[in-house]
Coordinates of C-alpha atoms in Angstrom, one line a residue:
M26 CA -27.7 -4.5 1.3
E27 CA -28.5 -7.4 -0.9
K28 CA -31.3 -6.0 -2.7
E29 CA -29.1 -3.2 -3.6
F30 CA -26.4 -5.3 -4.5
T31 CA -28.6 -7.4 -7.2
E32 CA -30.2 -4.4 -8.5
I33 CA -26.7 -2.8 -9.2
D34 CA -25.6 -6.0 -10.9
E35 CA -28.4 -6.4 -12.9
K36 CA -28.3 -3.0 -14.4
N37 CA -24.5 -3.8 -14.9
G38 CA -23.9 -0.3 -13.2
W39 CA -21.0 -0.8 -10.7
N40 CA -19.0 2.1 -12.9
P41 CA -21.7 4.7 -12.2
H42 CA -22.0 3.8 -8.4
Y43 CA -18.3 3.7 -8.4
G44 CA -18.3 7.3 -10.0
E45 CA -20.8 8.5 -7.4
I46 CA -18.8 7.7 -4.7
K47 CA -15.5 9.5 -6.4
N48 CA -17.6 12.4 -6.9
K49 CA -18.8 12.6 -3.2
S50 CA -15.2 12.0 -1.9
P51 CA -14.1 15.0 0.1
V52 CA -10.8 16.5 -0.6
F53 CA -8.2 17.6 2.1
S54 CA -5.1 19.5 1.7
N55 CA -2.0 17.3 1.4
K56 CA 0.6 20.1 1.4
I57 CA 3.3 18.2 3.7
A58 CA 3.6 15.0 1.3
K59 CA 3.8 17.6 -1.1
N60 CA 7.2 19.7 0.3
P61 CA 9.7 18.5 -2.0
E62 CA 12.1 17.0 1.3
N63 CA 9.2 14.0 0.9
K64 CA 8.9 13.7 -2.5
D65 CA 11.4 10.2 -2.5
R66 CA 9.3 9.1 0.5
N67 CA 6.1 8.9 -1.6
R68 CA 5.8 5.8 -4.2
Y69 CA 3.1 7.5 -6.3
R70 CA 2.3 10.8 -7.2
D71 CA -0.8 10.9 -7.1
V72 CA -1.4 8.9 -3.7
S73 CA -0.7 10.9 -0.7
P74 CA -1.7 11.4 2.9
Y75 CA -4.0 14.1 4.0
D76 CA -2.6 16.7 6.5
H77 CA -5.3 16.2 9.6
S78 CA -5.0 12.3 9.2
R79 CA -1.3 11.6 8.5
V80 CA 0.6 9.1 10.9
K81 CA 3.7 11.0 12.1
L82 CA 6.9 10.2 13.3
Q83 CA 8.0 10.7 16.8
N84 CA 11.6 12.2 17.7
V85 CA 13.1 12.3 14.0
E86 CA 13.8 15.5 12.3
N87 CA 11.4 14.7 9.5
D88 CA 8.2 13.2 10.9
Y89 CA 6.4 12.5 7.4
I90 CA 5.6 9.0 6.3
N91 CA 2.9 8.3 3.7
A92 CA 0.6 6.8 6.1
S93 CA -3.1 7.7 7.5
L94 CA -4.7 6.8 10.3
V95 CA -8.6 5.7 9.6
V96 CA -10.4 5.7 12.7
T97 CA -14.4 4.2 12.7
E98 CA -15.7 5.5 15.9
E99 CA -19.0 3.6 15.9
A100 CA -17.5 0.2 14.7
Q101 CA -14.4 1.1 17.4
R102 CA -12.0 0.0 14.9
S103 CA -9.1 1.8 13.9
Y104 CA -6.6 1.1 10.9
I105 CA -2.9 2.3 9.3
L106 CA -3.2 2.2 5.6
T107 CA 0.3 3.0 4.3
Q108 CA 2.0 2.3 1.0
G109 CA 4.6 -0.8 0.8
P110 CA 7.9 0.1 2.0
L111 CA 10.3 2.2 -0.4
P112 CA 14.2 1.3 -0.1
N113 CA 14.4 4.5 1.7
T114 CA 11.5 4.5 3.4
C115 CA 11.7 0.8 5.2
C116 CA 13.2 2.2 8.6
H117 CA 10.4 5.1 8.3
F118 CA 7.7 2.1 7.9
W119 CA 8.9 0.2 11.1
L120 CA 9.6 2.9 13.2
M121 CA 6.1 3.9 12.6
V122 CA 4.7 -0.1 13.7
W123 CA 7.0 0.3 16.9
Q124 CA 6.0 3.8 17.9
Q125 CA 2.1 3.1 17.0
K126 CA 2.4 0.0 19.1
S127 CA 0.6 -1.7 16.1
K128 CA 0.2 -5.6 17.0
A129 CA -0.5 -7.0 13.1
I130 CA 0.9 -5.8 9.7
V131 CA -1.2 -7.1 7.1
M132 CA 0.4 -7.3 4.0
L133 CA -2.0 -7.5 0.7
N134 CA 0.9 -7.8 -1.7
R135 CA 4.5 -9.1 -1.2
I136 CA 7.0 -9.8 1.3
I137 CA 8.8 -8.1 4.1
E138 CA 11.1 -8.6 6.5
K139 CA 12.9 -6.9 9.9
D140 CA 15.3 -7.6 12.3
T141 CA 15.4 -6.6 16.1
T142 CA 17.8 -5.5 19.0
E143 CA 17.5 -4.9 22.5
E144 CA 13.9 -4.4 23.1
A145 CA 11.5 -7.2 21.5
R146 CA 7.8 -7.0 20.9
E147 CA 5.9 -9.6 19.5
I148 CA 3.9 -8.5 16.2
F149 CA 1.6 -10.6 14.0
H150 CA 2.5 -10.8 10.0
F151 CA -0.2 -11.7 8.0
H152 CA 0.4 -12.0 4.6
Y153 CA -1.9 -12.2 1.3
T154 CA -0.4 -13.5 -1.4
T155 CA -2.9 -13.9 -4.3
W156 CA -4.5 -10.5 -4.7
P157 CA -3.7 -8.7 -8.1
D158 CA -2.9 -5.1 -8.2
F159 CA -6.3 -3.1 -9.4
G160 CA -8.2 -6.3 -9.3
V161 CA -9.7 -8.8 -7.1
P162 CA -9.6 -12.6 -5.3
V163 CA -11.4 -14.8 -7.6
S164 CA -14.2 -15.2 -4.8
P165 CA -15.1 -13.7 -1.2
A166 CA -13.5 -17.2 -0.1
S167 CA -10.2 -17.0 0.9
F168 CA -10.2 -13.5 1.4
L169 CA -13.1 -14.4 4.2
K170 CA -11.2 -16.7 5.2
F171 CA -7.8 -14.3 5.8
L172 CA -9.8 -11.8 7.5
F173 CA -11.1 -14.0 10.1
K174 CA -7.8 -15.4 10.8
V175 CA -6.4 -12.2 11.1
R176 CA -9.5 -11.3 13.3
E177 CA -8.5 -14.5 15.5
S178 CA -5.3 -13.3 16.4
G179 CA -6.9 -10.4 18.5
S180 CA -4.6 -8.0 16.9
L181 CA -7.4 -5.6 15.6
N182 CA -8.7 -5.5 19.2
L183 CA -8.8 -1.9 20.9
E184 CA -6.5 -2.2 23.6
N185 CA -3.4 -2.8 20.6
G186 CA -2.2 -0.3 18.5
P187 CA -3.8 0.0 15.0
A188 CA -3.0 -2.6 12.5
V189 CA -0.7 -1.4 9.6
V190 CA -2.5 -2.5 6.5
H191 CA -0.6 -1.7 3.1
C192 CA -0.1 -3.6 -0.3
S193 CA 1.0 -1.1 -3.4
A194 CA -0.5 2.3 -2.7
G195 CA -1.9 1.5 0.7
I196 CA -5.5 1.9 -0.9
G197 CA -7.3 -0.4 -3.2
R198 CA -6.6 -3.4 -1.5
S199 CA -6.1 -2.0 2.1
G200 CA -8.9 -0.1 1.4
T201 CA -11.1 -3.2 0.5
F202 CA -9.8 -5.3 3.3
S203 CA -10.7 -2.3 6.3
L204 CA -13.8 -1.4 4.5
V205 CA -15.0 -5.2 4.8
D206 CA -14.2 -5.5 8.1
T207 CA -15.6 -2.5 9.3
C208 CA -18.7 -3.2 7.7
L209 CA -18.7 -6.7 9.3
L210 CA -18.4 -5.4 12.6
L211 CA -21.1 -2.5 12.3
M212 CA -23.6 -5.5 11.1
E213 CA -22.4 -7.3 14.7
K214 CA -23.0 -4.6 16.8
R215 CA -26.5 -2.9 15.2
K216 CA -29.8 -4.2 16.2
D217 CA -30.4 -3.7 12.4
P218 CA -27.9 -4.7 10.0
S219 CA -29.3 -3.9 6.9
S220 CA -28.5 -0.2 8.0
V221 CA -25.6 -0.6 7.4
D222 CA -24.6 1.7 4.1
I223 CA -21.2 0.4 2.8
K224 CA -21.3 3.5 0.4
Q225 CA -21.6 6.2 2.9
V226 CA -18.9 3.7 5.0
L227 CA -16.4 4.4 2.5
L228 CA -17.3 8.0 1.8
N229 CA -16.6 8.5 5.6
M230 CA -13.2 6.8 5.1
R231 CA -12.3 8.3 2.5
N232 CA -12.6 11.5 5.0
C233 CA -9.0 9.9 6.3
R234 CA -7.3 8.9 3.2
M235 CA -8.0 9.7 -0.7
G236 CA -8.4 7.3 -3.4
L237 CA -10.0 4.2 -0.7
I238 CA -11.0 1.6 -3.5
Q239 CA -9.3 2.0 -6.6
T240 CA -11.7 0.7 -9.4
P241 CA -15.5 -0.5 -9.8
G242 CA -14.4 -4.1 -9.3
Q243 CA -13.1 -3.9 -6.0
L244 CA -16.4 -1.7 -4.7
R245 CA -18.2 -4.9 -5.8
F246 CA -16.2 -7.5 -4.4
S247 CA -16.6 -5.5 -1.3
Y248 CA -20.2 -5.9 -1.3
M249 CA -20.3 -9.4 -2.4
A250 CA -17.4 -10.0 1.1
V251 CA -19.8 -7.9 3.3
I252 CA -23.1 -9.9 2.2
E253 CA -21.6 -13.4 2.3
G254 CA -19.4 -12.3 6.1
E255 CA -22.8 -11.3 7.1
K256 CA -24.7 -14.4 6.6
Y257 CA -21.7 -16.6 8.1
I258 CA -21.5 -14.1 11.1
M259 CA -25.1 -13.8 11.6
Q260 CA -26.5 -17.2 10.7
E261 CA -28.6 -15.9 8.5
S262 CA -28.4 -18.1 5.7
S263 CA -29.4 -22.2 5.5
V264 CA -25.9 -22.4 3.4
Q265 CA -23.7 -21.0 6.3
R266 CA -25.8 -23.0 8.7
E267 CA -25.1 -26.0 6.9
S268 CA -21.1 -24.2 6.8
R269 CA -20.6 -24.5 10.3
E270 CA -20.3 -28.4 9.8
G271 CA -17.3 -27.6 7.2
C272 CA -15.5 -25.2 9.7
N273 CA -12.6 -26.2 11.3
G274 CA -11.9 -26.2 15.2
N275 CA -11.5 -22.6 15.0
G276 CA -14.8 -22.1 13.7
I277 CA -13.2 -20.7 10.5
L278 CA -14.8 -21.1 6.9
T279 CA -13.7 -23.8 5.0
E280 CA -13.6 -22.5 1.6
D281 CA -15.6 -25.3 -0.2
H282 CA -18.8 -23.9 2.1
L283 CA -17.9 -20.5 1.4
K284 CA -18.0 -21.1 -2.8
K285 CA -21.4 -22.3 -2.2
N286 CA -23.0 -19.1 -3.1
S287 CA -24.6 -17.1 -6.5
Y288 CA -22.5 -13.9 -5.6
S289 CA -18.9 -16.2 -6.2
D290 CA -20.4 -17.8 -9.4
S291 CA -21.6 -14.7 -11.1
F292 CA -18.3 -13.0 -10.4
N293 CA -16.8 -14.6 -13.6
K294 CA -19.8 -13.0 -15.3
H295 CA -19.1 -9.3 -15.0
Q296 CA -15.3 -9.3 -14.3
D297 CA -14.6 -9.0 -18.0
V298 CA -16.8 -5.4 -17.5
V299 CA -14.0 -4.2 -15.2
D300 CA -10.8 -5.4 -16.9
S301 CA -10.5 -3.0 -19.3
N302 CA -10.3 -0.5 -16.9
I303 CA -8.2 -2.1 -14.4
E304 CA -5.6 -3.1 -17.1
S305 CA -5.8 0.6 -17.8
L306 CA -4.9 1.7 -14.6
I307 CA -2.3 -0.8 -14.8
R308 CA -0.7 0.6 -17.8
K309 CA -0.8 3.9 -16.0
R310 CA 0.7 2.4 -13.0
R311 CA 3.3 1.0 -15.0
R312 CA 4.0 3.9 -16.9
E313 CA 4.5 5.7 -13.8
D314 CA 7.1 3.4 -12.7
R315 CA 9.2 3.6 -15.5
N316 CA 9.0 7.6 -15.5
I317 CA 10.7 7.3 -12.0
I318 CA 12.9 4.6 -12.9
T319 CA 13.9 6.8 -16.5
A320 CA 14.2 9.8 -14.3
Q321 CA 16.4 8.3 -11.9
K322 CA 18.5 6.8 -14.4
V323 CA 18.9 10.2 -16.4
Q324 CA 19.8 11.9 -12.9
K325 CA 22.2 9.2 -12.1
I326 CA 23.6 10.1 -15.8
K327 CA 23.9 13.7 -15.6
Q328 CA 25.8 13.5 -12.4
T329 CA 28.3 11.3 -14.4
M330 CA 28.9 13.6 -16.4
N331 CA 29.2 16.9 -14.3
E332 CA 31.4 15.0 -12.5
A333 CA 33.6 14.0 -15.7
E334 CA 33.1 17.6 -17.0
R335 CA 34.4 18.8 -13.4
K336 CA 37.5 16.5 -13.7
R337 CA 38.8 17.7 -17.0
K338 CA 37.8 21.6 -16.1
R339 CA 40.2 20.6 -13.4
W340 CA 42.6 18.9 -15.9
L341 CA 42.4 22.4 -18.3
Y342 CA 43.3 24.8 -14.6
W343 CA 46.3 22.7 -14.1
K344 CA 47.8 21.6 -17.5
P345 CA 49.6 25.1 -18.2
F346 CA 51.4 24.0 -14.7
L347 CA 51.9 20.4 -14.7
I348 CA 53.2 20.2 -18.6
P349 CA 56.6 22.6 -17.5
I350 CA 56.3 21.0 -14.4
G351 CA 56.8 17.3 -16.0
L352 CA 59.6 18.4 -18.3
T353 CA 61.6 20.3 -16.1
T354 CA 61.5 17.2 -13.8
L355 CA 62.1 15.1 -16.8
I356 CA 65.1 17.5 -18.0
L357 CA 66.7 17.8 -14.3
S358 CA 66.2 13.7 -13.8
G359 CA 68.0 13.4 -17.4
A360 CA 70.5 15.6 -16.7
Y361 CA 71.3 13.8 -13.3
I362 CA 71.8 10.6 -14.6
C363 CA 74.0 11.6 -17.5
W364 CA 75.9 13.4 -14.8
K365 CA 76.2 10.2 -12.6
I366 CA 77.3 8.1 -15.8
Y367 CA 80.1 10.6 -16.6
I368 CA 81.6 10.6 -13.0
S369 CA 81.8 7.2 -12.6

């Protein structure tokens, strides 16, 4: 794997390598996600769960949520990859966490909260705050520390329900997290760690959710994180053997030791290659967000105009009756007042 990484890096070939994975990725039906009643439950129009692997809500009229169950049998790991909750899907999100008996929520973007009532259950909430949308962390150091911390909690273990992993769309940062964790697990389980093919693992995971890993930069970072994570876990390099002295009491890598690797140093050298692609994707995402907001505003304006039109039509309908009634009432009231004055 390290040799493959170096070859791709030297050829500056991450775009074609990513393109090859994209072209080989399977496409399955996602009709349920496209149903009109589920339209407002999707954050993005181009990110939908496949019908065969979507998570279904239980005991509700509409069981749809934009979430996919990703199972890696050999690694004996399962994840629920989902989008960040929308205002109208927060209740669905927490219902899913409860029903799937998830022990952890791995959040790779912003913060959420939820109160509980009656029955209580402890759920670990892991929050990684410095990962830009469509981008990657500056180096694998902090990411690996975060991943190992999640592992330490035991919330990814088989006896618990699948961990809920989400970012914004539930495919880029979430895909990177689950891919790196799965590959490191496979390396631990196999006699020959070098037999783990990141590309094939990613293709297998894409059978469960579309578009996992959104950019060549995220793919490259996944390779970097797996290589450095393997060195630590397998204790195969002198750098990582030295790092044992720099670990804290829980056996977690310190960032200073993780930063002592050539892949972290080479990151900035290659970052400018993918920056333009990332920026274009971010612009596209922002355009979509603006279009959604604009559509909502237009719909609200239309509703206001329709309501005003209905009021106007009601007034026009009753006007021929109300005006004579009003005039008659006015005349009778005046006559009554004059009569009272006259007789007094």
